[in-house]
PDB file of C-alpha atoms and ligand atoms in Angstrom:
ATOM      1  CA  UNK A1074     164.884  85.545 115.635  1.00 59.00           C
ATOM      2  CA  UNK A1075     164.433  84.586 112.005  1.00 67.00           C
ATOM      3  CA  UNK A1076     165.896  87.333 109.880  1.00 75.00           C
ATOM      4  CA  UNK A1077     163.413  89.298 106.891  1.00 75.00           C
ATOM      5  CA  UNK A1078     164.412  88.789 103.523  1.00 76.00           C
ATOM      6  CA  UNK A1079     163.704  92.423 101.328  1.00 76.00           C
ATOM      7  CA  UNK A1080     162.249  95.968 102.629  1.00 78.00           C
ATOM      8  CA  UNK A1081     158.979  95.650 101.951  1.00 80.00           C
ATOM      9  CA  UNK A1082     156.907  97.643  99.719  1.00 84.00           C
ATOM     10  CA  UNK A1083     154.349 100.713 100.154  1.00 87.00           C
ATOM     11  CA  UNK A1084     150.803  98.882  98.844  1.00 87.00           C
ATOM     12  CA  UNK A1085     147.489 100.802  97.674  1.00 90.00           C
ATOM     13  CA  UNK A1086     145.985  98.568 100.062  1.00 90.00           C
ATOM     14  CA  UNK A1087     148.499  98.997 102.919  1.00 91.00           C
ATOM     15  CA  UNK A1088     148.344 102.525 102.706  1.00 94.00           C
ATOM     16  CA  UNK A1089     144.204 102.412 102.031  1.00 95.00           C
ATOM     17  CA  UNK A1090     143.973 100.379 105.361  1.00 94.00           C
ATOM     18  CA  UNK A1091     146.606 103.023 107.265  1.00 95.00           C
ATOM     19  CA  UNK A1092     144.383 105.943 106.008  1.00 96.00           C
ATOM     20  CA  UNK A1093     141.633 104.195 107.754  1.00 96.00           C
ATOM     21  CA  UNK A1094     142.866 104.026 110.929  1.00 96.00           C
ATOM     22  CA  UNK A1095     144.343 107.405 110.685  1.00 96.00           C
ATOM     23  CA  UNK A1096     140.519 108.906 110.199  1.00 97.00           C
ATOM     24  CA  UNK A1097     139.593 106.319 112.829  1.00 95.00           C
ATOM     25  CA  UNK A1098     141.903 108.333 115.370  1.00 96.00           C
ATOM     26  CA  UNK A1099     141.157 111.219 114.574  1.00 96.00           C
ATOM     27  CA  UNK A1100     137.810 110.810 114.806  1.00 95.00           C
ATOM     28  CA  UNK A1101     138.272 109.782 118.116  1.00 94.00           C
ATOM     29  CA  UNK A1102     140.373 112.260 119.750  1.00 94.00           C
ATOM     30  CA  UNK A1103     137.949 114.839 118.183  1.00 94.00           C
ATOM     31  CA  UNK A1104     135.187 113.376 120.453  1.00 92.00           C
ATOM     32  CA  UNK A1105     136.887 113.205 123.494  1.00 90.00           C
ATOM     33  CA  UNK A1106     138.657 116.242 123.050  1.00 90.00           C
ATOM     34  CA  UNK A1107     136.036 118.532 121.719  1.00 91.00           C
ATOM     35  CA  UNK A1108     133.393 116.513 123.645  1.00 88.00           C
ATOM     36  CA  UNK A1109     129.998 117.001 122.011  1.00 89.00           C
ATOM     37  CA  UNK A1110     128.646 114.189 123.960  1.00 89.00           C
ATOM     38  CA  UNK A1111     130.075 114.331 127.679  1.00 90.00           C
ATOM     39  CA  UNK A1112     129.038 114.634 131.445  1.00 90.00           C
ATOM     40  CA  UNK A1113     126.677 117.019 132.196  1.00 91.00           C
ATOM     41  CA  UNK A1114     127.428 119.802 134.518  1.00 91.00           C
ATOM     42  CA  UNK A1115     129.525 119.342 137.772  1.00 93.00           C
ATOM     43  CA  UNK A1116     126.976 119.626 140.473  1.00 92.00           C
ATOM     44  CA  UNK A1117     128.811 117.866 143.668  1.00 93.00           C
ATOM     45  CA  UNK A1118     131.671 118.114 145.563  1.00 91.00           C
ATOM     46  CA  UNK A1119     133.492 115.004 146.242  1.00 89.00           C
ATOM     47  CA  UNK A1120     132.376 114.780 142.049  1.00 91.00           C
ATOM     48  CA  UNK A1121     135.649 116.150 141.166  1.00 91.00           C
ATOM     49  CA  UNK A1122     137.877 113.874 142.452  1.00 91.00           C
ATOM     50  CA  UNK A1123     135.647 111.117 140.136  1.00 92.00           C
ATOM     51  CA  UNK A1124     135.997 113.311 137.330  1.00 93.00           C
ATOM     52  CA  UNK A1125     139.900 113.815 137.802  1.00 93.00           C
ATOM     53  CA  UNK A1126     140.392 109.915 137.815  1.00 94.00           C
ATOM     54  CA  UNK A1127     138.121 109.658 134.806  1.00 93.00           C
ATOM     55  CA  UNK A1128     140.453 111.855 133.155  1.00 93.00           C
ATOM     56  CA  UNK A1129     143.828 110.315 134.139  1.00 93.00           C
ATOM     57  CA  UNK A1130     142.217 106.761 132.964  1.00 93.00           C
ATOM     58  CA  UNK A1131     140.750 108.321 129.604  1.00 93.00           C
ATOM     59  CA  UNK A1132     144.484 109.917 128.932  1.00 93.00           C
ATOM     60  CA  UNK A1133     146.687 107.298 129.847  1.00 93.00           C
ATOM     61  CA  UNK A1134     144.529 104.575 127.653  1.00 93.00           C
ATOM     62  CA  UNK A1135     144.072 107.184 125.074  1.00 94.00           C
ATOM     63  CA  UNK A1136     148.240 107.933 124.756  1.00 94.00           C
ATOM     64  CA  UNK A1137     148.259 103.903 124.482  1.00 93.00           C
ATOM     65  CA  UNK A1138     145.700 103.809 121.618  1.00 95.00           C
ATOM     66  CA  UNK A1139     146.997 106.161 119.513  1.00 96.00           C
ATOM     67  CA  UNK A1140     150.224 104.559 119.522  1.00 96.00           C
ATOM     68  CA  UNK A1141     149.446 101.277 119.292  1.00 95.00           C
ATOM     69  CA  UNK A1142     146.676 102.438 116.247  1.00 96.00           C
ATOM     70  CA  UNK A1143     149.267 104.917 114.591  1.00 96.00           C
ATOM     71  CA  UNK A1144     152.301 102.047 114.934  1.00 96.00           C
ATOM     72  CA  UNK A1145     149.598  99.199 113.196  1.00 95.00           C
ATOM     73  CA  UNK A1146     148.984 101.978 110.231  1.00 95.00           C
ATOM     74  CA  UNK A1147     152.147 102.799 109.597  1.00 95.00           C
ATOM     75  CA  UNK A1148     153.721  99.330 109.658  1.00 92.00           C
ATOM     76  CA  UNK A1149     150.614  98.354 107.003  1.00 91.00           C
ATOM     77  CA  UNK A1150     151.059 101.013 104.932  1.00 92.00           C
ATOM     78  CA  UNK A1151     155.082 101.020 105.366  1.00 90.00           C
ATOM     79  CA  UNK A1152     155.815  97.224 104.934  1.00 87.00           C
ATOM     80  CA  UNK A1153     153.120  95.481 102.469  1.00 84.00           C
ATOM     81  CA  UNK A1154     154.521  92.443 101.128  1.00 79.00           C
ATOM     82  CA  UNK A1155     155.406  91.428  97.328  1.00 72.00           C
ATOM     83  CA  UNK A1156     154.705  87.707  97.725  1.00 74.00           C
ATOM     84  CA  UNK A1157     158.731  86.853  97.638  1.00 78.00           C
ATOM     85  CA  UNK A1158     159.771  88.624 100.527  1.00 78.00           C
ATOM     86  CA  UNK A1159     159.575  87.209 104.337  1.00 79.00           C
ATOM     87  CA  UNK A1160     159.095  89.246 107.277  1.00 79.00           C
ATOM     88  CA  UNK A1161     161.225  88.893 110.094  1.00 80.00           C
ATOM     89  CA  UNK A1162     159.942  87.295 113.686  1.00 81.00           C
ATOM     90  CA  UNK A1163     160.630  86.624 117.054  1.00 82.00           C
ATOM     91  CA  UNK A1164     159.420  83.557 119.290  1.00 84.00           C
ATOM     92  CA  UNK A1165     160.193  85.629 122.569  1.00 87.00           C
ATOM     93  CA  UNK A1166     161.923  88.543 123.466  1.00 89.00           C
ATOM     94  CA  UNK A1167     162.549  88.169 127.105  1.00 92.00           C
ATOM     95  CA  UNK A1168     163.520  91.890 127.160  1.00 93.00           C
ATOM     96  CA  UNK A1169     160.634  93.457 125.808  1.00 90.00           C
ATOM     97  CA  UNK A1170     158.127  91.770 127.649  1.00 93.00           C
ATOM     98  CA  UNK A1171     159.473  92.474 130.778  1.00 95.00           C
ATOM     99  CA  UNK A1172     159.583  96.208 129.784  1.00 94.00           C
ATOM    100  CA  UNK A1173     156.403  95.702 128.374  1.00 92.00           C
ATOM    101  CA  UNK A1174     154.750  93.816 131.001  1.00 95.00           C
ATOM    102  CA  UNK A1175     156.517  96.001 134.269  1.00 97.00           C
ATOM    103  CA  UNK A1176     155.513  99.597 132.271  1.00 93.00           C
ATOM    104  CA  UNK A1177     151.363  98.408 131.943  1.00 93.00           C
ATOM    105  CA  UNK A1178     151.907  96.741 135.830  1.00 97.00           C
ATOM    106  CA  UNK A1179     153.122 100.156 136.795  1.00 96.00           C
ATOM    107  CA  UNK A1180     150.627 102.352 135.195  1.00 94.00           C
ATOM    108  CA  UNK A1181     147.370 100.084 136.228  1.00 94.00           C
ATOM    109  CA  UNK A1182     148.718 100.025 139.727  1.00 96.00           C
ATOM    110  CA  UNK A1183     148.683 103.991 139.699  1.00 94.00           C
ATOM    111  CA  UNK A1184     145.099 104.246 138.462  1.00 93.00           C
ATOM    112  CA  UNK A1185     144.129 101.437 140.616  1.00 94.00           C
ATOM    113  CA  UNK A1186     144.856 103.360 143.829  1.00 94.00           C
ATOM    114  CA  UNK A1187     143.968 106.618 142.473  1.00 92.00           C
ATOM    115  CA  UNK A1188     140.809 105.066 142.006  1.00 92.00           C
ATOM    116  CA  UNK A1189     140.776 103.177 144.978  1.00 93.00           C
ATOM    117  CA  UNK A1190     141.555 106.559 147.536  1.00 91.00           C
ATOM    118  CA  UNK A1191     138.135 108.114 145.722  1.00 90.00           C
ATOM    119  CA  UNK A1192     135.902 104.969 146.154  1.00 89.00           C
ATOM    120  CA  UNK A1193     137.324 105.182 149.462  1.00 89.00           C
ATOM    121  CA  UNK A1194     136.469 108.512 150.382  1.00 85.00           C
ATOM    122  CA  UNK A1195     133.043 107.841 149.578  1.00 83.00           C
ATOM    123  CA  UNK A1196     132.195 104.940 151.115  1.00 83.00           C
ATOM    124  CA  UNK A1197     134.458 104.208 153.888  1.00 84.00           C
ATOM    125  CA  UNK A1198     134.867 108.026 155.298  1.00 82.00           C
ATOM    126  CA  UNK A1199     132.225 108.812 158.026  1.00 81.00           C
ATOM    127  CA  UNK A1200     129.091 109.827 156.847  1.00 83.00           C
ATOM    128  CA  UNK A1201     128.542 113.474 158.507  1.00 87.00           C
ATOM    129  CA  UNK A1202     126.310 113.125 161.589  1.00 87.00           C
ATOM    130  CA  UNK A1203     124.507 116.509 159.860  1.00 88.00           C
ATOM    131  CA  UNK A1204     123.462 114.800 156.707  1.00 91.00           C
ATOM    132  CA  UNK A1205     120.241 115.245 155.554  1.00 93.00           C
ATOM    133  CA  UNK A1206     118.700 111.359 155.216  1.00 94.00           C
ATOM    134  CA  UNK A1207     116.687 110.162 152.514  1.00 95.00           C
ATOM    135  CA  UNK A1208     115.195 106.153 152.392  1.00 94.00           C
ATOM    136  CA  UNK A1209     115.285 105.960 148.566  1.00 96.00           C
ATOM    137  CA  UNK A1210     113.406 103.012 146.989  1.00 94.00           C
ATOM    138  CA  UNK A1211     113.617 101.559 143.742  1.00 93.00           C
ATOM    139  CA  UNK A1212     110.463  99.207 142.183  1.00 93.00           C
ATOM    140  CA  UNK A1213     109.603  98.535 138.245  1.00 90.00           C
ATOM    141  CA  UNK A1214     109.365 101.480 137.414  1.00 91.00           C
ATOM    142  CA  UNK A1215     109.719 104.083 139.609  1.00 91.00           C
ATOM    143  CA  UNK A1216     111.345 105.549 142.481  1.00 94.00           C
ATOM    144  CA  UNK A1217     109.884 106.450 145.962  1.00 94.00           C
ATOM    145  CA  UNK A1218     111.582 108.823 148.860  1.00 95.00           C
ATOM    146  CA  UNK A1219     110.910 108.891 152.392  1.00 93.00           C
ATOM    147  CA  UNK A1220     111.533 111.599 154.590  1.00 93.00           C
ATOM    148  CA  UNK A1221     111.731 111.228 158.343  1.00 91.00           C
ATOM    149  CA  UNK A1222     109.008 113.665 158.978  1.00 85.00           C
ATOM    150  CA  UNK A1223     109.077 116.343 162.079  1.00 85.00           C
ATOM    151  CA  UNK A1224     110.338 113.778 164.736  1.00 85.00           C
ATOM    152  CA  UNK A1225     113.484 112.936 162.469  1.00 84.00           C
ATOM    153  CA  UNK A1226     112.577 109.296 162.774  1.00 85.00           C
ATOM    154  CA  UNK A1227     111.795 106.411 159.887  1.00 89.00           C
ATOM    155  CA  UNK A1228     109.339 104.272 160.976  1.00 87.00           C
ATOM    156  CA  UNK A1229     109.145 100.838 161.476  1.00 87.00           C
ATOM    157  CA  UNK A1230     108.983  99.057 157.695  1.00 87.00           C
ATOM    158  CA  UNK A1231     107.843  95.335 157.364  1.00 85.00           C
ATOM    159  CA  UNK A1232     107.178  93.719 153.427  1.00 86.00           C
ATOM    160  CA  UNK A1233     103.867  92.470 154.902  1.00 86.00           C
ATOM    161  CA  UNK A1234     102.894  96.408 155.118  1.00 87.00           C
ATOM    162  CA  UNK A1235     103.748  97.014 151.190  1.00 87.00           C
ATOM    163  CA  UNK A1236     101.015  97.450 148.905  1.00 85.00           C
ATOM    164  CA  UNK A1237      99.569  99.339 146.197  1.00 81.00           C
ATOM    165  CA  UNK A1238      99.694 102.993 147.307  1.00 82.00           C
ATOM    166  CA  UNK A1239     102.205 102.047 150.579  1.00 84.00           C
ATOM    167  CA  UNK A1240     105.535 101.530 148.684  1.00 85.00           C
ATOM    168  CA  UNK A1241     107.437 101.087 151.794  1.00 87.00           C
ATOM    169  CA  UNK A1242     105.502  99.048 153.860  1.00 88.00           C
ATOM    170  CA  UNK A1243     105.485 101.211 156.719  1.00 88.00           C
ATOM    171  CA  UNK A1244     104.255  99.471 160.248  1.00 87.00           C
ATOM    172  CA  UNK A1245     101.418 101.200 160.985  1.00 85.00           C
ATOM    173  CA  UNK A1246     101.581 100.463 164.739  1.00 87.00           C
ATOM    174  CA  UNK A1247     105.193 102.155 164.963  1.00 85.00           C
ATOM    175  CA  UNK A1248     104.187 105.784 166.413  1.00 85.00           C
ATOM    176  CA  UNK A1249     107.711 107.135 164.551  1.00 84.00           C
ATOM    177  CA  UNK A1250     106.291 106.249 161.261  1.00 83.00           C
ATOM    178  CA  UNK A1251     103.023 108.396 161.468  1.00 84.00           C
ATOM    179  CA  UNK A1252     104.720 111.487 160.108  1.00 87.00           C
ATOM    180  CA  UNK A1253     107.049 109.820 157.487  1.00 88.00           C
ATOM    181  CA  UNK A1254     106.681 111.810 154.362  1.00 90.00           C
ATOM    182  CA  UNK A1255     106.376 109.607 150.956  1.00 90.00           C
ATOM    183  CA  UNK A1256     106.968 111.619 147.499  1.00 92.00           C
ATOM    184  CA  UNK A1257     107.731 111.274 144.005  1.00 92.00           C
ATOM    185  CA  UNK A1258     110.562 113.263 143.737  1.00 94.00           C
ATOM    186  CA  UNK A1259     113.291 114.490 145.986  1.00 95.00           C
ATOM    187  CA  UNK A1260     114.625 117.679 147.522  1.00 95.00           C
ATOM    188  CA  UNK A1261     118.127 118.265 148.875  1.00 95.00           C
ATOM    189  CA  UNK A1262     119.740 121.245 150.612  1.00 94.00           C
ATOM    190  CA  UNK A1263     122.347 123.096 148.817  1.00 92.00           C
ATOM    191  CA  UNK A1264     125.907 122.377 150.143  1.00 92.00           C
ATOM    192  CA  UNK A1265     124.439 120.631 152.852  1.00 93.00           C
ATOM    193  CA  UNK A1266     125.409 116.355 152.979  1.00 93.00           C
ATOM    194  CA  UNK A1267     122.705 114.061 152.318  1.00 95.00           C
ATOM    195  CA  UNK A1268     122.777 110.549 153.364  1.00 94.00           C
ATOM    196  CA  UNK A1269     120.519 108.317 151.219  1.00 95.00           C
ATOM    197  CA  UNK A1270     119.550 104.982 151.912  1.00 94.00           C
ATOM    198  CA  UNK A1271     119.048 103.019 149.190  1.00 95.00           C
ATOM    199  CA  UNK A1272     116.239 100.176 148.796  1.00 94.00           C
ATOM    200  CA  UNK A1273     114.765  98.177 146.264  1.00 93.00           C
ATOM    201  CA  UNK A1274     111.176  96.153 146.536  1.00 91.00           C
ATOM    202  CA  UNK A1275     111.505  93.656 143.897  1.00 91.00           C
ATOM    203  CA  UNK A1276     114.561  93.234 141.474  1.00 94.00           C
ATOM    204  CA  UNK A1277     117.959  95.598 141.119  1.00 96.00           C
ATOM    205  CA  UNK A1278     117.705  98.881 139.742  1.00 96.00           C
ATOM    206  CA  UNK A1279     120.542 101.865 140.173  1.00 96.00           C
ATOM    207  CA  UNK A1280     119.756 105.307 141.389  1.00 96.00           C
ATOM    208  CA  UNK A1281     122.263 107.417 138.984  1.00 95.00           C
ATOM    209  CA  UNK A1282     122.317 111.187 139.626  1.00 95.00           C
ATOM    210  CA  UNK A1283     124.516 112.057 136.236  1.00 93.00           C
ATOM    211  CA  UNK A1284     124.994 115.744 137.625  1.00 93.00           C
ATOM    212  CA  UNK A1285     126.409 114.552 141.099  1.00 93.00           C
ATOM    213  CA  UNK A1286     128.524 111.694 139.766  1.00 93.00           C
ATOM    214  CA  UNK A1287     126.255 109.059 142.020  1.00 93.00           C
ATOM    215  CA  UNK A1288     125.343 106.034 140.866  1.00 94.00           C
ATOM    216  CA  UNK A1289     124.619 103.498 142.976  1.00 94.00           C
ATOM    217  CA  UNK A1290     122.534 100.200 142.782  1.00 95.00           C
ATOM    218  CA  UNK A1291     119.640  99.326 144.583  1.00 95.00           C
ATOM    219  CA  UNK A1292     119.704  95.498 145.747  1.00 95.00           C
ATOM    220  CA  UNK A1293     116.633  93.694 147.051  1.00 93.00           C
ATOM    221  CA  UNK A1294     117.175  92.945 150.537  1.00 91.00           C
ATOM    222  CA  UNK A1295     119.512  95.423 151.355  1.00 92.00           C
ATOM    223  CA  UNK A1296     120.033  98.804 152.797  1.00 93.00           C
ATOM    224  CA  UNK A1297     122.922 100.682 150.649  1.00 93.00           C
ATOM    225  CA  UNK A1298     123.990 103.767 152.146  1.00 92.00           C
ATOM    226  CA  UNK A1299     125.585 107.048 149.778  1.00 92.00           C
ATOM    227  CA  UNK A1300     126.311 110.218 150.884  1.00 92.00           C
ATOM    228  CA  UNK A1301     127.601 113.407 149.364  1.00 92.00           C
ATOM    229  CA  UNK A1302     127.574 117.099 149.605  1.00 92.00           C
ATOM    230  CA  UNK A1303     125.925 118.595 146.674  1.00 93.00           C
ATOM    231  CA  UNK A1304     126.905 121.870 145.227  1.00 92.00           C
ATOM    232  CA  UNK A1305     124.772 123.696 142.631  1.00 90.00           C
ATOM    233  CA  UNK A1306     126.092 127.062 143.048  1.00 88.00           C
ATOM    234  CA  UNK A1307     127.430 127.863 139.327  1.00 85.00           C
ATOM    235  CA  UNK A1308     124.361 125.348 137.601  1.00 84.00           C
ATOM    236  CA  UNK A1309     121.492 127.359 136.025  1.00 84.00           C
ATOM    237  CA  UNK A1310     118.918 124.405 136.065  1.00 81.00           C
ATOM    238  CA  UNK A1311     117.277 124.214 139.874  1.00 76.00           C
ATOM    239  CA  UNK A1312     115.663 120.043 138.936  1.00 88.00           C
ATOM    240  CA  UNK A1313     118.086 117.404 137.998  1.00 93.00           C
ATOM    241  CA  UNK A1314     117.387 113.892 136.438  1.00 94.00           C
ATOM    242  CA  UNK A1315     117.360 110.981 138.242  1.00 95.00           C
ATOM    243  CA  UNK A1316     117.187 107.748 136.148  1.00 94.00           C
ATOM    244  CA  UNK A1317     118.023 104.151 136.938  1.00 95.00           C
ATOM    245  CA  UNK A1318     120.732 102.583 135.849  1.00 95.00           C
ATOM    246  CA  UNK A1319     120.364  99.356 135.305  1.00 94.00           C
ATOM    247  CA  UNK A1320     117.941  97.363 132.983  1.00 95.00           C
ATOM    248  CA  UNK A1321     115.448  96.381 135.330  1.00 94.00           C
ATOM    249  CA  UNK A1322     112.824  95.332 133.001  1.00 92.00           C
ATOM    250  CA  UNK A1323     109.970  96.515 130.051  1.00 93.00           C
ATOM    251  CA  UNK A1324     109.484 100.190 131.623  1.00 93.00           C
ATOM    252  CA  UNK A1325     113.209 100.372 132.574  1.00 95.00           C
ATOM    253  CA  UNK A1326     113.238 103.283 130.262  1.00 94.00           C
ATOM    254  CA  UNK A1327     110.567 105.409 131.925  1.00 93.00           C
ATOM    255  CA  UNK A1328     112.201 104.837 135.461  1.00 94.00           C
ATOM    256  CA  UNK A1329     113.178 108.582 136.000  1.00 93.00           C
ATOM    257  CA  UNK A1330     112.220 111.471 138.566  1.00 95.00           C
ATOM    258  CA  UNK A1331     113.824 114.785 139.439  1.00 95.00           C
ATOM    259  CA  UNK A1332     115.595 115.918 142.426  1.00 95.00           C
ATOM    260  CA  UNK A1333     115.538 119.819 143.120  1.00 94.00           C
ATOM    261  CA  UNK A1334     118.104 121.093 144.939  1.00 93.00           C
ATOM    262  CA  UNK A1335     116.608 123.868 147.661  1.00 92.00           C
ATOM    263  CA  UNK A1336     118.730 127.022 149.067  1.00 91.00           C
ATOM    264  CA  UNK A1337     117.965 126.229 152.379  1.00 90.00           C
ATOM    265  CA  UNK A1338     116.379 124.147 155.294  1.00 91.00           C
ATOM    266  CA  UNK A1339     113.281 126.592 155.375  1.00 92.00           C
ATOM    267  CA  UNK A1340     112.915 125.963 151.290  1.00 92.00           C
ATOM    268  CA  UNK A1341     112.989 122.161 151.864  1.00 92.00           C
ATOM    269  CA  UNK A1342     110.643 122.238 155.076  1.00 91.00           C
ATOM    270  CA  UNK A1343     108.156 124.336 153.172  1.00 93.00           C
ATOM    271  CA  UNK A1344     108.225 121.386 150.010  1.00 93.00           C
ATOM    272  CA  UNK A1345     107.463 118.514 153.132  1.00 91.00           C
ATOM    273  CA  UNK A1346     104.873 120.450 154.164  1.00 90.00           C
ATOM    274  CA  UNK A1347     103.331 120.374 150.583  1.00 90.00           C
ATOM    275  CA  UNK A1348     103.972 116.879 149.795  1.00 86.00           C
ATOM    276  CA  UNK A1349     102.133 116.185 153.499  1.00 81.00           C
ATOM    277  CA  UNK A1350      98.625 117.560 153.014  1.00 67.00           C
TER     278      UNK A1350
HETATM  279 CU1   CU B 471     115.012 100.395 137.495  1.00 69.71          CU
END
């Protein structure tokens, strides 16, 4: 360690430059704290467990970066120099890196598998053999849904069938398939688990549901599978955005539909028999 020569000075400019970052955490904190732009509404259940590991992330790196901000301010505004004076340095400090180095290992690992026990719950856990299913299909720039129809069976889908008005390219010699229900937008059952299976026709797009904390992308070639249990019991709105989440090309921006959440299977079953005729 070389040893400093002098204390340092306080500097218009050190203490200009400190005042800076002091507004700039402030400013900050007030955002996520106050949160004038945020999440909308809760409107799932497994939603809070996302939104609980959010917040543990967003606190534990927000502690760090007012420290490390509020330590760089102060030691600017604290120690400018007088063009005599030398600070003092360190090559290494086996010590402090260690501490340094074992403290972040210790914290990321945490998150990491408070993370990893959510993702986990959603994707590995067995979907519930109840679950309402929904094929969901993504193509520039909108989305399809199918609904089994009466028989509770998809039919048959080959690319060859896809066209214009036939987004999913439904066989039409498969019998199952006959009653398949195509629509615009979708309709769930309240507090009942709905499975949907996630397509895309031509390049990746995401189906995000911001209320239900779902966002999952739709890959060309494959069939993705979500499921959650959605609960809209304190909301006031009865249609929730859909949008896609990932820029998917020059009407990216107009990929959106809405997804109404019904009270019951009668409420849903009466919507089918709309979008049928
Ligand atoms: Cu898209």
């Amino acid at each position: 360690m070389a040893e400093g020569t002098g204390p340092g000075r306080i500097t218009p400019s050190g203490v200009i430059f400190g005042f800076m970052i002091l507004v700039l955490i402030v400013y900050s904190l007030y955002y996520f704290i106050a949160q004038p732009f945020w999440f909308p509404k809760l409107a799932s259940i497994h939603g809070q467990q996302i939104d609980q590991v959010f917040m543990a992330v967003l606190i534990v790196s927000g502690i760090a970066f007012v420290a490390v901000q509020a330590l760089l301010g102060y030691f600017v505004a604290r120690y400018g120099a007088n063009g005599t004076e030398k600070a003092s340095y360190w090559h290494d400090n086996p010590k402090a890196e260690a501490f340094l180095l074992i403290g972040t290992a210790v914290i990321l690992t945490v998150l990491v598998f408070m993370g990893q026990r959510v993702w986990a719950g959603i994707y590995f856990s067995d979907k519930p053999p109840d679950a309402l299913v929904v094929e969901v299909l993504g193509q520039q720039f909108n989305w399809n849904f199918r609904y089994p129809g009466p028989d509770g069976a998809f039919g048959r889908t080959d690319p060859k069938f896809v066209t214009g008005t036939e987004a999913f390219g439904i066989d039409p010699a498969d019998p199952a398939g006959k009653d398949d229900i195509e629509t615009p937008t979708l309709h769930i059952i309240n507090k009942k688990p709905v499975l949907f299976r996630i397509k895309s026709n031509d390049v990746i797009h995401s189906f995000f549901l911001p209320n239900f904390r779902v966002k999952q992308d739709a890959v060309p070639g494959m069939k993705i599978e979500i499921w959650f249990t959605p609960d809209t019991d304190n909301q006031k709105a009865d249609a929730f955005e859909i949008a896609c989440a990932e820029l998917c090309g020059a009407g990216h921006y107009k990929m959106s539909s809405f997804m109404t959440v019904d009270p019951d299977q009668a409420a849903l079953t009466k919507w089918l028999q709309e979008m049928k005729q």
